[in-house]
Amino acid sequence: MNPWIAVVKLLAGFAIGAIPFAVISLWGTGIDVTKAGSRNPGFNNVLRVSSRWRAVIALLGDLAKGGVAVAILTSAGEPEWIAWGVGLAAVAGHCWTPFLGFNGGKGVATMVGALLYLEFTVTIICLPLYPILRAFGRRM
């Protein structure tokens, strides 16, 4: 594979991941998610400062951008590292989005979206661990 094509795919993955769905989900409310609540542009902060359905929009957008980046930028027959690289680039784009001054969310939902595309069965099996460990971690 041409290395320049791989670089372009990684940059495109970063650009897709950089779309701030937490900000988009709050359009029209007058709430700036980067200045309210924890100031983190992610699902939990949207849930904290706004309604559930807006938080669901942010969550679904963040999940989708991880999977969509891998789905549209990779094809069968390519080296596997490209698909994983595009997924990680989308997560990096979410965490350091240029649209918010290179300040973004934690990247959990975007990573889950990429993993759902790359390793569906393993991700579905491991997915219940996140809320369990998070609840356990809060109590400690």
XYZ file of C-alpha atoms in Angstrom:
140
model
C 0.000 0.000 0.000
C 1.138 3.509 -0.788
C 2.226 5.160 2.481
C 0.678 8.483 1.456
C -2.730 6.875 1.114
C -2.338 5.466 4.630
C -1.445 8.937 5.956
C -4.479 10.479 4.238
C -6.731 7.780 5.727
C -5.344 8.422 9.214
C -5.849 12.180 8.826
C -9.395 11.623 7.545
C -10.078 9.375 10.544
C -8.817 12.149 12.818
C -11.082 14.675 11.056
C -14.155 12.449 11.424
C -13.358 11.868 15.098
C -12.943 15.606 15.651
C -16.631 16.351 15.023
C -17.867 17.532 18.463
C -21.276 15.867 18.788
C -21.640 17.120 22.368
C -21.561 20.682 21.035
C -23.831 19.809 18.111
C -26.378 18.133 20.406
C -26.710 21.376 22.374
C -27.243 23.665 19.383
C -30.190 25.953 20.010
C -30.089 25.691 23.801
C -27.601 28.476 24.472
C -25.514 26.065 26.564
C -21.804 25.878 25.832
C -20.759 22.417 27.014
C -17.139 23.574 27.255
C -18.107 26.204 29.845
C -20.798 24.343 31.810
C -20.683 21.381 34.154
C -17.324 19.615 34.042
C -16.436 21.532 30.836
C -15.759 18.218 29.131
C -17.365 17.949 25.665
C -18.776 14.466 26.095
C -21.909 12.462 26.810
C -21.757 12.663 30.614
C -21.431 16.434 30.656
C -24.282 16.868 28.167
C -26.378 14.656 30.446
C -25.332 16.793 33.413
C -26.177 20.166 31.840
C -29.085 19.307 29.536
C -31.726 16.706 28.758
C -31.412 12.957 28.293
C -32.358 12.985 24.635
C -29.630 15.543 23.853
C -27.160 13.365 25.746
C -28.291 10.353 23.703
C -27.636 12.343 20.515
C -24.128 13.117 21.753
C -23.533 9.481 22.712
C -24.819 8.060 19.426
C -22.811 10.598 17.447
C -19.634 9.759 19.337
C -20.245 6.012 18.934
C -21.012 6.400 15.249
C -17.982 8.469 14.354
C -15.628 5.742 15.581
C -17.328 3.007 13.590
C -18.089 5.130 10.538
C -14.486 6.300 10.254
C -13.250 2.708 10.131
C -16.080 1.553 7.858
C -15.712 4.192 5.158
C -11.935 4.585 5.205
C -10.876 0.935 5.098
C -11.521 -1.902 2.711
C -10.997 -5.628 2.542
C -7.498 -6.695 1.628
C -5.794 -3.793 3.367
C -3.392 -4.442 6.210
C -5.215 -4.710 9.517
C -3.091 -1.975 11.100
C -4.741 0.597 8.841
C -8.216 -0.159 10.219
C -6.911 -0.030 13.790
C -4.946 3.134 13.016
C -8.015 4.846 11.559
C -10.032 3.884 14.658
C -7.355 5.238 16.977
C -7.049 8.380 14.845
C -10.800 8.945 15.276
C -10.376 8.601 19.046
C -7.447 11.036 18.962
C -9.589 13.442 16.929
C -12.279 13.242 19.608
C -9.799 13.792 22.439
C -7.926 16.667 20.763
C -10.449 18.215 18.407
C -9.223 21.306 16.558
C -12.823 22.583 16.551
C -12.546 23.176 20.316
C -8.954 24.394 20.533
C -7.489 20.847 20.702
C -9.492 20.171 23.840
C -11.955 17.297 23.650
C -13.662 14.485 25.459
C -12.281 11.288 26.938
C -12.842 9.179 23.822
C -14.598 6.225 25.470
C -17.694 6.228 23.233
C -15.653 6.850 20.085
C -13.367 3.929 20.964
C -16.358 1.682 21.610
C -17.744 2.647 18.192
C -14.475 1.722 16.502
C -14.225 -1.512 18.494
C -17.801 -2.465 17.597
C -16.729 -2.371 13.963
C -13.308 -3.979 14.421
C -14.051 -6.645 17.067
C -17.816 -6.838 17.421
C -18.133 -10.055 19.441
C -15.390 -9.235 21.928
C -16.740 -5.710 22.398
C -20.303 -6.905 23.019
C -19.045 -9.435 25.580
C -16.887 -6.838 27.375
C -19.346 -3.925 27.184
C -21.196 -4.762 30.457
C -17.901 -4.461 32.332
C -17.757 -0.686 31.831
C -20.805 0.293 33.927
C -19.980 -2.366 36.538
C -16.402 -1.165 36.979
C -17.470 2.463 36.876
C -20.022 1.925 39.648
C -17.474 -0.028 41.682
C -14.878 2.718 41.160
C -17.235 5.428 42.434
C -17.724 3.601 45.714
C -14.009 3.354 46.441
